[in-house]
CSV table of C-alpha atoms in Angstrom, one decimal:
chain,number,residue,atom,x,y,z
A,11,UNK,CA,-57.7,-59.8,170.1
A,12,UNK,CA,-60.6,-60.8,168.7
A,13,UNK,CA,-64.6,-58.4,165.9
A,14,UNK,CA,-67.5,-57.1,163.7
A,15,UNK,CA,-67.6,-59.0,160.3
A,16,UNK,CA,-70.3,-59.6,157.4
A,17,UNK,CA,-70.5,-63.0,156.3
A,18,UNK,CA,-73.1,-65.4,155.0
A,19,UNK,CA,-75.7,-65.1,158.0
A,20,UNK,CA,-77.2,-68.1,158.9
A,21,UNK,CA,-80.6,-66.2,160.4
A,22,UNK,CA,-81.7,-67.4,156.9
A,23,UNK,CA,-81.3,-70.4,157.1
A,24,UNK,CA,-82.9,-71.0,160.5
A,25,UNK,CA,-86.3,-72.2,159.5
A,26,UNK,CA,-84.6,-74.7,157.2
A,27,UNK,CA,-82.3,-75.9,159.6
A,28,UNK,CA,-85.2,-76.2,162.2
A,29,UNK,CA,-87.1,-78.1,159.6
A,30,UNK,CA,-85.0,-80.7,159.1
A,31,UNK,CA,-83.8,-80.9,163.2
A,32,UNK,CA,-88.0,-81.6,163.5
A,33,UNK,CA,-87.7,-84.2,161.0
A,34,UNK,CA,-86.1,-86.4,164.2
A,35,UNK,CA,-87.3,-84.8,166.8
A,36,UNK,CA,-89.7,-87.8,167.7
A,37,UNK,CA,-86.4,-89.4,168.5
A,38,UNK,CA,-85.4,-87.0,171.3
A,39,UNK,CA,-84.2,-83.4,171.2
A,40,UNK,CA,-81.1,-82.5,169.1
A,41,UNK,CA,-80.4,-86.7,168.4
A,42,UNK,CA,-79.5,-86.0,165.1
A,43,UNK,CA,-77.1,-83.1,165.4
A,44,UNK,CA,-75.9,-84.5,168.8
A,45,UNK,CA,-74.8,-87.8,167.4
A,46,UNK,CA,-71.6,-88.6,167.0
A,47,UNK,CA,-70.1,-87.8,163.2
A,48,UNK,CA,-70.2,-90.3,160.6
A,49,UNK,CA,-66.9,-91.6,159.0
A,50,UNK,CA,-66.2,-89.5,155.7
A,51,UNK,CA,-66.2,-91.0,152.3
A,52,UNK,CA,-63.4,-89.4,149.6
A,53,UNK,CA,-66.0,-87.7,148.4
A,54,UNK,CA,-67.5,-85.6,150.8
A,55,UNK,CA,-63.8,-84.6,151.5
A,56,UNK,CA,-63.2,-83.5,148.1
A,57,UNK,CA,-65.9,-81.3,148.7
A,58,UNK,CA,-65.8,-77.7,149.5
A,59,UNK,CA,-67.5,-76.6,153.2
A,60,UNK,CA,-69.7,-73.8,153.2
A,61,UNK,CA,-68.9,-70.7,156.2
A,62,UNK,CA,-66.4,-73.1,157.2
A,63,UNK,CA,-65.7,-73.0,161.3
A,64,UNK,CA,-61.9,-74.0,162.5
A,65,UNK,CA,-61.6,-75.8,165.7
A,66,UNK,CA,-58.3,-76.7,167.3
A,67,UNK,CA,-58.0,-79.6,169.7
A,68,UNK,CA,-55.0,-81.4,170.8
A,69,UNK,CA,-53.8,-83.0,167.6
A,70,UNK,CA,-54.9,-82.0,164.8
A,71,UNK,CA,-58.0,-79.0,163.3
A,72,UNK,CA,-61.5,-80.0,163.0
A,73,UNK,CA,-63.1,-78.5,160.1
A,74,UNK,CA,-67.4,-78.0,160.4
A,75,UNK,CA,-69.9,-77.5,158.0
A,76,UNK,CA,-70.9,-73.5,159.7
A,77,UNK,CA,-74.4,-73.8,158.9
A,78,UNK,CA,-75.1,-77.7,160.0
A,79,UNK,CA,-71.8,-78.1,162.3
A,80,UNK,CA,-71.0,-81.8,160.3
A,81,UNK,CA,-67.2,-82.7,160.4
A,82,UNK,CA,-66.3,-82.1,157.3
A,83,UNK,CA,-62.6,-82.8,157.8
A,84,UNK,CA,-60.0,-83.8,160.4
A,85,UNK,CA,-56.5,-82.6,159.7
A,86,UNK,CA,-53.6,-84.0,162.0
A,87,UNK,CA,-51.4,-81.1,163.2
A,88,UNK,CA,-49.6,-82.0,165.9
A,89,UNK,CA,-48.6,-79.3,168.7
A,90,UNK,CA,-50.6,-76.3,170.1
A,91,UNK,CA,-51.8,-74.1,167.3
A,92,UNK,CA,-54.0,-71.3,167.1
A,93,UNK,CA,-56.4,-70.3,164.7
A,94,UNK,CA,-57.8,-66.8,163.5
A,95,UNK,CA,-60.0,-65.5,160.4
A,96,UNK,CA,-57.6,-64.5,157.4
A,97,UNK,CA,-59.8,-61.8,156.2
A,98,UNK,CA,-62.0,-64.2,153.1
A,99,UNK,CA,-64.3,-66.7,152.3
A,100,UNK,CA,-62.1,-69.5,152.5
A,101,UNK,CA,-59.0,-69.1,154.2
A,102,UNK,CA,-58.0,-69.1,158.4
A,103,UNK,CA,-54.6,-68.4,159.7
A,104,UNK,CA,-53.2,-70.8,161.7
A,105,UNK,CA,-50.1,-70.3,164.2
A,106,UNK,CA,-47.9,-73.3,164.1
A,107,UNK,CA,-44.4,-74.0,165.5
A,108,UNK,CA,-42.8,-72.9,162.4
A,109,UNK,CA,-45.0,-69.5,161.9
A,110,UNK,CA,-48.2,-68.3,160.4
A,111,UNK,CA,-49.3,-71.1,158.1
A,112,UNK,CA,-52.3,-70.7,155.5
A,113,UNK,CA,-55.5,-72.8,155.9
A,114,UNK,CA,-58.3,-73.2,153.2
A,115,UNK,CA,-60.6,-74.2,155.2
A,116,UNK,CA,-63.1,-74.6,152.7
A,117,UNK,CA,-61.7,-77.1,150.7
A,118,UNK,CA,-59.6,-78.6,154.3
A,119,UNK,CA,-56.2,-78.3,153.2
A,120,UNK,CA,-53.1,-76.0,153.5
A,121,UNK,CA,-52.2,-73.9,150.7
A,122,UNK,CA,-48.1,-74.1,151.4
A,123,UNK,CA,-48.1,-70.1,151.9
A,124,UNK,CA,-46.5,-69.5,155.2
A,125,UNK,CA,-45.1,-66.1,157.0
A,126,UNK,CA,-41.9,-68.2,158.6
A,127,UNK,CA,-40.6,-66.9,162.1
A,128,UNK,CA,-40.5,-67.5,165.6
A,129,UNK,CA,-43.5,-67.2,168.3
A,130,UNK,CA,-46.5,-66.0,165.8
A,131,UNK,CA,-48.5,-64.1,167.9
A,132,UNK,CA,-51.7,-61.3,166.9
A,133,UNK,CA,-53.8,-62.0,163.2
A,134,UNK,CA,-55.5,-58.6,163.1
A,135,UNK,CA,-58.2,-57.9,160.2
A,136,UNK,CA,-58.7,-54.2,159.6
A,137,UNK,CA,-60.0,-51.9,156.6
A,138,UNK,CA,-59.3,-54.9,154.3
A,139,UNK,CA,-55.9,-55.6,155.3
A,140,UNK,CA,-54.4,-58.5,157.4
A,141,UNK,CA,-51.8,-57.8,160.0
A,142,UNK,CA,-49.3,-60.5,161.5
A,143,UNK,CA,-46.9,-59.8,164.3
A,144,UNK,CA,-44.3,-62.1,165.0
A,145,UNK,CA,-42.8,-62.0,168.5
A,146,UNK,CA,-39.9,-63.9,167.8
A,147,UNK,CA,-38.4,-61.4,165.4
A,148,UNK,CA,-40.9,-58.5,166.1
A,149,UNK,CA,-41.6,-59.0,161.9
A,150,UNK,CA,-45.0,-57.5,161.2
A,151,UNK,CA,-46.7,-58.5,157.5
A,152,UNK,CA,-49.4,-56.8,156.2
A,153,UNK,CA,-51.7,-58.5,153.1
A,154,UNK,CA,-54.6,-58.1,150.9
A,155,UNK,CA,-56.4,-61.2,152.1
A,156,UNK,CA,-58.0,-61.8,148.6
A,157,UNK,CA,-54.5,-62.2,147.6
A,158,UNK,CA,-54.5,-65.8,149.1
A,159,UNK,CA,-56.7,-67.1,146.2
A,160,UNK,CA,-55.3,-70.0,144.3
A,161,UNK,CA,-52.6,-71.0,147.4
A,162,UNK,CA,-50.2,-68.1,146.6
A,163,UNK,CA,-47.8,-66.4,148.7
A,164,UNK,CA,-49.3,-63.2,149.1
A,165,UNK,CA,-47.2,-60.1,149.0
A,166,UNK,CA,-47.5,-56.6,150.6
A,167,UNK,CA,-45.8,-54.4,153.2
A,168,UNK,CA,-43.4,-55.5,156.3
A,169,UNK,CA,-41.9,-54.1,159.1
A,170,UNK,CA,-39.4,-54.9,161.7
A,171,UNK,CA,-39.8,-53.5,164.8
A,172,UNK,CA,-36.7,-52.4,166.6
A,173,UNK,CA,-36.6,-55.4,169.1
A,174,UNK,CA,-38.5,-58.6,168.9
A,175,UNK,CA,-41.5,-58.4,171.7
A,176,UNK,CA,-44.9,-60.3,172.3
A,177,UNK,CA,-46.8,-56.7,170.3
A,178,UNK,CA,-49.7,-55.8,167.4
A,179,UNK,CA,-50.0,-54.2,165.0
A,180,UNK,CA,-52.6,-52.6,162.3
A,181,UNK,CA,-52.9,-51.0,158.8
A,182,UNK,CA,-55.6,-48.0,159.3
A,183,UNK,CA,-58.1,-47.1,155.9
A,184,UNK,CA,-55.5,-44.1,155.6
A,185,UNK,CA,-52.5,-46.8,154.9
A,186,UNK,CA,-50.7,-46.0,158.0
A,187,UNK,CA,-49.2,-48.7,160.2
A,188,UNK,CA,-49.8,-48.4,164.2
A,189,UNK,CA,-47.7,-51.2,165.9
A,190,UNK,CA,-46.9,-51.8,169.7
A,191,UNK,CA,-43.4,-50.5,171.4
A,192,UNK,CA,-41.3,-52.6,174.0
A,193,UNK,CA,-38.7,-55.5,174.5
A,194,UNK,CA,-38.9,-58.9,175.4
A,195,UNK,CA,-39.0,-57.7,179.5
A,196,UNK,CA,-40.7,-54.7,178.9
A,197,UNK,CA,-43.7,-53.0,176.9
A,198,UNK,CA,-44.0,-49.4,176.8
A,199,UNK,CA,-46.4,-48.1,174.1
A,200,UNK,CA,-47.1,-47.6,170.1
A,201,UNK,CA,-45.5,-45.9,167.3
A,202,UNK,CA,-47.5,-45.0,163.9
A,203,UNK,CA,-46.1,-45.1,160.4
A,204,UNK,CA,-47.2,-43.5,157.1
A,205,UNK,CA,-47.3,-45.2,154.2
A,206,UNK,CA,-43.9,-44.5,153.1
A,207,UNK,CA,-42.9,-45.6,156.6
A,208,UNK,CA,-41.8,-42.3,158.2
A,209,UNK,CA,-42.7,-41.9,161.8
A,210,UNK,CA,-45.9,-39.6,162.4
A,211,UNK,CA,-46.9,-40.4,166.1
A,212,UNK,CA,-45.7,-41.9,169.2
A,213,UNK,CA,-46.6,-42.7,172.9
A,214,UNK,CA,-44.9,-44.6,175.4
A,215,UNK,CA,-47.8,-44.0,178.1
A,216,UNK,CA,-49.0,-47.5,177.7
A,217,UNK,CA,-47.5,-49.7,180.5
A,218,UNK,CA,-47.5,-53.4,179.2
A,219,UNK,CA,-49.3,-52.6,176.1
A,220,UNK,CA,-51.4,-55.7,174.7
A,221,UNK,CA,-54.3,-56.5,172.4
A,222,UNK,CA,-55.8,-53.7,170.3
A,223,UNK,CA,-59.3,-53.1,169.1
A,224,UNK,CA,-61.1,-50.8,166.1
A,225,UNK,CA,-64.0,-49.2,166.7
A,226,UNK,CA,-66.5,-47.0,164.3
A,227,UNK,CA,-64.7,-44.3,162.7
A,228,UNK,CA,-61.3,-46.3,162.5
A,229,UNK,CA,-60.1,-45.9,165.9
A,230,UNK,CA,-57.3,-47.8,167.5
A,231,UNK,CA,-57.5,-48.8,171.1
A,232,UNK,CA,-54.7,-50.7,173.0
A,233,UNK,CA,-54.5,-52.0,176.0
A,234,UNK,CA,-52.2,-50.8,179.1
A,235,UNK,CA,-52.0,-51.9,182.8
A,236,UNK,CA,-53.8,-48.4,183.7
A,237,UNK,CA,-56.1,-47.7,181.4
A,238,UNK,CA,-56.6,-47.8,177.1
A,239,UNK,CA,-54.4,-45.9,174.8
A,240,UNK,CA,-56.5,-44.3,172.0
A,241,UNK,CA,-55.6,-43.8,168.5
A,242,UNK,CA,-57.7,-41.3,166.4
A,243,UNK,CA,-57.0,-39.1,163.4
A,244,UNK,CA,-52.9,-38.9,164.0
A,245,UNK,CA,-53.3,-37.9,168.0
A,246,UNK,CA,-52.7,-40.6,171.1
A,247,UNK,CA,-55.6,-40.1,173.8
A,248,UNK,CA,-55.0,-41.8,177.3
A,249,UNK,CA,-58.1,-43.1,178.7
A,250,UNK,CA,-57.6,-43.9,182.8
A,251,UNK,CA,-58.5,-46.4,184.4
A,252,UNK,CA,-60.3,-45.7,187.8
A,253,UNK,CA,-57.7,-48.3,189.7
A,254,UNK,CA,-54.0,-47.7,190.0
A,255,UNK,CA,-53.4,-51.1,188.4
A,256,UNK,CA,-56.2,-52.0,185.8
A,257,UNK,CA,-55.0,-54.5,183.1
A,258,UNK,CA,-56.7,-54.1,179.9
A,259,UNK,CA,-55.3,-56.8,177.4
A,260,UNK,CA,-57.9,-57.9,175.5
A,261,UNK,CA,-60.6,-56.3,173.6
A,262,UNK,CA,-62.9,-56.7,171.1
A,263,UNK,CA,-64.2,-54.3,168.0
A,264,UNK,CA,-66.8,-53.6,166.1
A,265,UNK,CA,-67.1,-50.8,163.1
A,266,UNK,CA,-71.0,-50.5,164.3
A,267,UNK,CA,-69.9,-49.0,167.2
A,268,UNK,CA,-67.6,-46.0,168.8
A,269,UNK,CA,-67.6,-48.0,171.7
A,270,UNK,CA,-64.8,-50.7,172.6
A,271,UNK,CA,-65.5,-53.8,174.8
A,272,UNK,CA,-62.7,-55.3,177.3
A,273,UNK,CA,-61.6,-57.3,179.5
A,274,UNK,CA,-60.8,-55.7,183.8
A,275,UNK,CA,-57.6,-56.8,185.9
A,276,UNK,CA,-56.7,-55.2,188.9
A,277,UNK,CA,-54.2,-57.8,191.2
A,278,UNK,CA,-50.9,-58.0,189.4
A,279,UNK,CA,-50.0,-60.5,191.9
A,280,UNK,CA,-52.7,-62.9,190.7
A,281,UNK,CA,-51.8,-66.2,189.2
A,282,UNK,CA,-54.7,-66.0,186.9
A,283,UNK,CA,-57.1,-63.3,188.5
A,284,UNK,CA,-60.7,-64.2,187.5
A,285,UNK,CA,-62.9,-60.9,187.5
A,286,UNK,CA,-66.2,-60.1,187.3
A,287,UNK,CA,-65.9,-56.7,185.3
A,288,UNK,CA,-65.5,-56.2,182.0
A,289,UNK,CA,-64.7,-52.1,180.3
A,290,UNK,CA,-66.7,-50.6,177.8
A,291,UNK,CA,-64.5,-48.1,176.5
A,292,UNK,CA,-66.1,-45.2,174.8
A,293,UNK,CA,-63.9,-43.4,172.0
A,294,UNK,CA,-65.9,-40.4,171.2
A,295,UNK,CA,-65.6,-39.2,175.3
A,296,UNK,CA,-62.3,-41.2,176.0
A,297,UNK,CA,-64.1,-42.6,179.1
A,298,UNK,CA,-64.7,-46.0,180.9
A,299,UNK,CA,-67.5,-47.4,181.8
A,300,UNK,CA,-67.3,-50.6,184.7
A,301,UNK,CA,-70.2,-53.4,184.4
A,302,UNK,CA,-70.0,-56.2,186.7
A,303,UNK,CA,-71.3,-59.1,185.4
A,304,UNK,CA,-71.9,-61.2,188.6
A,305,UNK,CA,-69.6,-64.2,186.8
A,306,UNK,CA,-66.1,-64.1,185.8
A,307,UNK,CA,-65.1,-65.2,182.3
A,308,UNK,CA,-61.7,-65.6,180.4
A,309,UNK,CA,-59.9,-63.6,177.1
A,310,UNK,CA,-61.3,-65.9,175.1
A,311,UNK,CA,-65.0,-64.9,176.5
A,312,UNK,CA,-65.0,-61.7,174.5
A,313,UNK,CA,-67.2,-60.7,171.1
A,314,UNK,CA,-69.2,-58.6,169.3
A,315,UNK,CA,-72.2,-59.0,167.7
A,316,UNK,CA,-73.7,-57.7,163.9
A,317,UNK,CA,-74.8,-54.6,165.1
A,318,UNK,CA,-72.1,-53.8,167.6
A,319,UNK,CA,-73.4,-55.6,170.5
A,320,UNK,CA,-70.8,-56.1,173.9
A,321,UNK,CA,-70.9,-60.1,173.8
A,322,UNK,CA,-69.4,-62.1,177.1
A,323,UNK,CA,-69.6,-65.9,177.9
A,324,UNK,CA,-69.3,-66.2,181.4
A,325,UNK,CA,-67.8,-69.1,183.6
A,326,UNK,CA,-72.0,-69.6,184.6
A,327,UNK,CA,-72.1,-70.6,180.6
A,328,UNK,CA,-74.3,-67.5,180.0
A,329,UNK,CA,-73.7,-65.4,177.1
A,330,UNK,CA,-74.1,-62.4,177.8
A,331,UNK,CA,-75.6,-59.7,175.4
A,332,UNK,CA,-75.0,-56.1,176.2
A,333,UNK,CA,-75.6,-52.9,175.2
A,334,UNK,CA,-72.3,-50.6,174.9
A,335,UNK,CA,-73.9,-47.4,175.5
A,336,UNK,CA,-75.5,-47.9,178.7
A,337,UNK,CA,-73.7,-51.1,180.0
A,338,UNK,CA,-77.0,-52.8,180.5
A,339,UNK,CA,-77.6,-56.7,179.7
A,340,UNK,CA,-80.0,-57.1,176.9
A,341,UNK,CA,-80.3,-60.8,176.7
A,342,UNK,CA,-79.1,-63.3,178.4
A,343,UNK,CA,-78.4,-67.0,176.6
A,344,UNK,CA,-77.9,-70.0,178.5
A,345,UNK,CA,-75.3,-71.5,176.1
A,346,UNK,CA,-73.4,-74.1,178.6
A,347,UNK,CA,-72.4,-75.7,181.6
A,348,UNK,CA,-70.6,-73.7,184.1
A,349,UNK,CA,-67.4,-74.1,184.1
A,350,UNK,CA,-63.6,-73.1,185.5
A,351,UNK,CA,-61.0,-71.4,183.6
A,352,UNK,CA,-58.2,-72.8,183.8
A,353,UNK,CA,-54.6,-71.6,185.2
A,354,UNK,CA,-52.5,-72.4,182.0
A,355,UNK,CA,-53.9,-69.9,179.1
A,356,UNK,CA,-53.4,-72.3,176.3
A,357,UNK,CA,-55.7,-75.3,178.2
A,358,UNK,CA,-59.0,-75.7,176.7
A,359,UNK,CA,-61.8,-73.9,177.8
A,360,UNK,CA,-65.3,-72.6,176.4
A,361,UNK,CA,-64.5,-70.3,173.2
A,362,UNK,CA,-66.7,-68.0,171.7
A,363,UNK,CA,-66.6,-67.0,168.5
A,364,UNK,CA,-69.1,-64.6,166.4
A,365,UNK,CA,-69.8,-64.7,162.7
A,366,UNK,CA,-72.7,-62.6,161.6
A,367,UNK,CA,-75.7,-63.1,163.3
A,368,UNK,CA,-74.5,-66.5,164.7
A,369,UNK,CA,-72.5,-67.5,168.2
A,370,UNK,CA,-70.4,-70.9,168.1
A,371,UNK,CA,-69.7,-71.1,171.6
A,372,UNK,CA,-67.6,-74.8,172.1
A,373,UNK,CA,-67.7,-76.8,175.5
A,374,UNK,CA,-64.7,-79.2,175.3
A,375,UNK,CA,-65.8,-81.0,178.6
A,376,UNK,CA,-69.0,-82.3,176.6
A,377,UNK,CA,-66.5,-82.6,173.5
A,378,UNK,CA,-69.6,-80.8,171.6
A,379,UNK,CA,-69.8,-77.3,169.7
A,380,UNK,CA,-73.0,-74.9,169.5
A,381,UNK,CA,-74.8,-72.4,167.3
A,382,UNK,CA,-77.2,-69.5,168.4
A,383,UNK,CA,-79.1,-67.2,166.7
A,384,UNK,CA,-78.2,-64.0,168.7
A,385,UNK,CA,-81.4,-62.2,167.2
A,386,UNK,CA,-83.6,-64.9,169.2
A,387,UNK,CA,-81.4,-66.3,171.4
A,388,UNK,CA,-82.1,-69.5,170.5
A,389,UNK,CA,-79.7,-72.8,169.6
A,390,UNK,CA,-79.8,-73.7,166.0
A,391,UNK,CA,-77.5,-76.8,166.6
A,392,UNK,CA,-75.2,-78.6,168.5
A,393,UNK,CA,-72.8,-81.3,167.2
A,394,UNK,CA,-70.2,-83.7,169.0
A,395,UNK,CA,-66.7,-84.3,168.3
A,396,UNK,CA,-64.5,-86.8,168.6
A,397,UNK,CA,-62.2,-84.7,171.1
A,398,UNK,CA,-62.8,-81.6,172.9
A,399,UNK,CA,-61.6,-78.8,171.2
A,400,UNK,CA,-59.4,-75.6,172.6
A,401,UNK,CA,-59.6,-72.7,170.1
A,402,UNK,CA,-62.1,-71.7,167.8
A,403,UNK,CA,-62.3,-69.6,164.4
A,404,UNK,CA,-63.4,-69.5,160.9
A,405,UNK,CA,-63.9,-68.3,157.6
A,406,UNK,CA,-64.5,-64.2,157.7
A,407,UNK,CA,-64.7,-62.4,154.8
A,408,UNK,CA,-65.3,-58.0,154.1
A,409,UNK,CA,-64.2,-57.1,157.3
């Protein structure tokens, strides 16, 4: 879930933005960019937000300025709806009810375009290409994301898998399709297409397969309940896990690096098991690596930074920055509060997400939403919102 982009970097705007934040700072730290938003005038909603960031909360989508935070928009949209990158400048997918529905989050509006179905579950960016599963139906959509321009419909390949399951899927640089295996009780594994779509590789060795993950060199990996299934240059590589029971289901990317980060389960008869590890899976050696981290943290904890940097915010509201070839913590941010994950996934919790050089990282208890430089480690703003927010995305594009 969750990746390496390139995307207007706010490292350059740092010094401006600390600039102006100095401009109050005889008033107390951060009371500017802490303050409550102003009310917004037709105008500055007619306006089109820069780096846009996406924030869900109960209700409705907050739409931020990226580089000074300011609401720029509230959009009611009732439900529980998730939101992920589309793959441009401008536009962020957002699961709804009804399906995958198409955000232009710079200019705060929907477009009408909408992949219609049941349960829309992964938004995978790859190579170029935009992947949606649908669980409902097991429909998978692949699109040019520079085909959303101008609020059209935009067209490409599908694929229906042969029974609707909660899977993944991804379009490889070569044009072929990898997408999960399994039923609505059981998943078993992947299957890869070629362009035309005529089977070339399968493996069912991939117990409850969830979440996949590209690293350098346009490797797949997905995770099982024992380990990481591989996908590299039409041949499935098992990578084990050193526990008979070792849930790997989410990880995070990045095409500066061979090496995948992810997440470390090992009670399947947890309620909501809160470890400590996370997996650094490395591609070119098909091995795993352990860190402990000394703090648990949740599948929405998990990053990467510009150049391929492990990135975890733990439940002691550090961000972690690590290195993924010798597991060791670089850099250490304190970024929030500490704070409990909770035992129903879709209840709000601190979200990180990663755009260039910058962390948001969002603490809904405070109701308020942070940027860090990761280079220095340090805050370049904060904002509060009306209501705390649960998931967190925005705008990436070339990825």
């Amino acid at each position: 879930m969750n990746r390496s982009t390139r995307a207007t970097t706010l490292t350059g705007t740092a010094l401006a933005l600390a600039a102006a934040m100095a401009l109050t700072a005889c008033g107390g730290d951060e009371a500017s960019s802490d303050a409550e938003p102003k009310k917004q005038t037709k105008s500055s909603e007619a306006a089109a937000v820069k780096n846009p960031v996406v924030a869900s909360y109960d209700g409705g989508l907050y739409v931020l300025d990226g580089e000074s935070l300011k609401l720029a928009k509230t959009v009611e949209l009732p439900g529980f709806n998730r939101v992920n990158p589309a793959g441009d400048e401008d536009h962020v997918i957002v699961s709804t009810d009804t399906g995958f529905r198409v955000f232009d989050a710079a200019r705060q509006q929907f477009t009408g375009a909408e992949f219609k179905g049941a349960k829309p579950g992964h938004v995978v960016r790859h190579g170029g290409r935009t992947v949606l599963f649908t669980d409902g139906t097991g429909e998978v959509n692949v699109f040019d994301p520079a085909d959303l321009a101008g609020g059209k419909q935009p067209e490409g390949r599908t694929y229906t898998s042969a029974e609707a399951h909660h899977g993944v899927a991804i379009e490889l640089a070569g044009g072929e399709l990898l997408t999960t295996l399994g039923t609505e009780e059981k998943r078993t594994g992947a299957l890869v297409l070629d362009k035309d779509d005529k089977e070339i590789a399968r493996s069912e060795d991939c117990p409850g397969v969830h979440g996949e993950a590209a690293a350098q060199g346009d490797v797949v990996g997905l995770g099982c309940e024992d380990g990481v299934l591989l996908y590299r240059e039409g041949e499935f590589t098992k990578v084990d896990a050193p526990d008979d029971y070792a849930r790997t289901g989410n990880q995070a990317g990045s095409d500066a690096s061979p090496i995948l980060l992810g997440d470390y389960k090992t009670d399947p008869e947890a309620e909501l098991e809160r470890p400590t590890r996370i997996s650094l899976i490395d591609t070119r050696t098909a091995k795993m690596r352990l860190v402990d981290l000394g703090t648990s943290y949740s599948f929405r904890s998990l990053a990467r930074g510009p150049h391929g940097e492990a990135l975890v915010l733990g439940t002691n509201g550090v961000l972690h920055v690590i290195d993924p070839e010798n597991g060791k913590v670089e850099k250490r941010i304190q970024a929030v509060g500490d704070w409990t994950e909770p035992l129903d996934w879709q209840q709000p919790r601190p979200t990180l997400f990663v755009r260039d050089h910058t962390a948001y990282v969002s603490e809904p208890g405070r109701r308020q939403l942070h940027a860090f430089d990761l280079e220095s480690g340090q805050k370049i703003t904060s904002v509060t919102l009306p209501k705390g927010t649960n998931e967190l995305s925005g705008t990436v594009a070339g990825h």
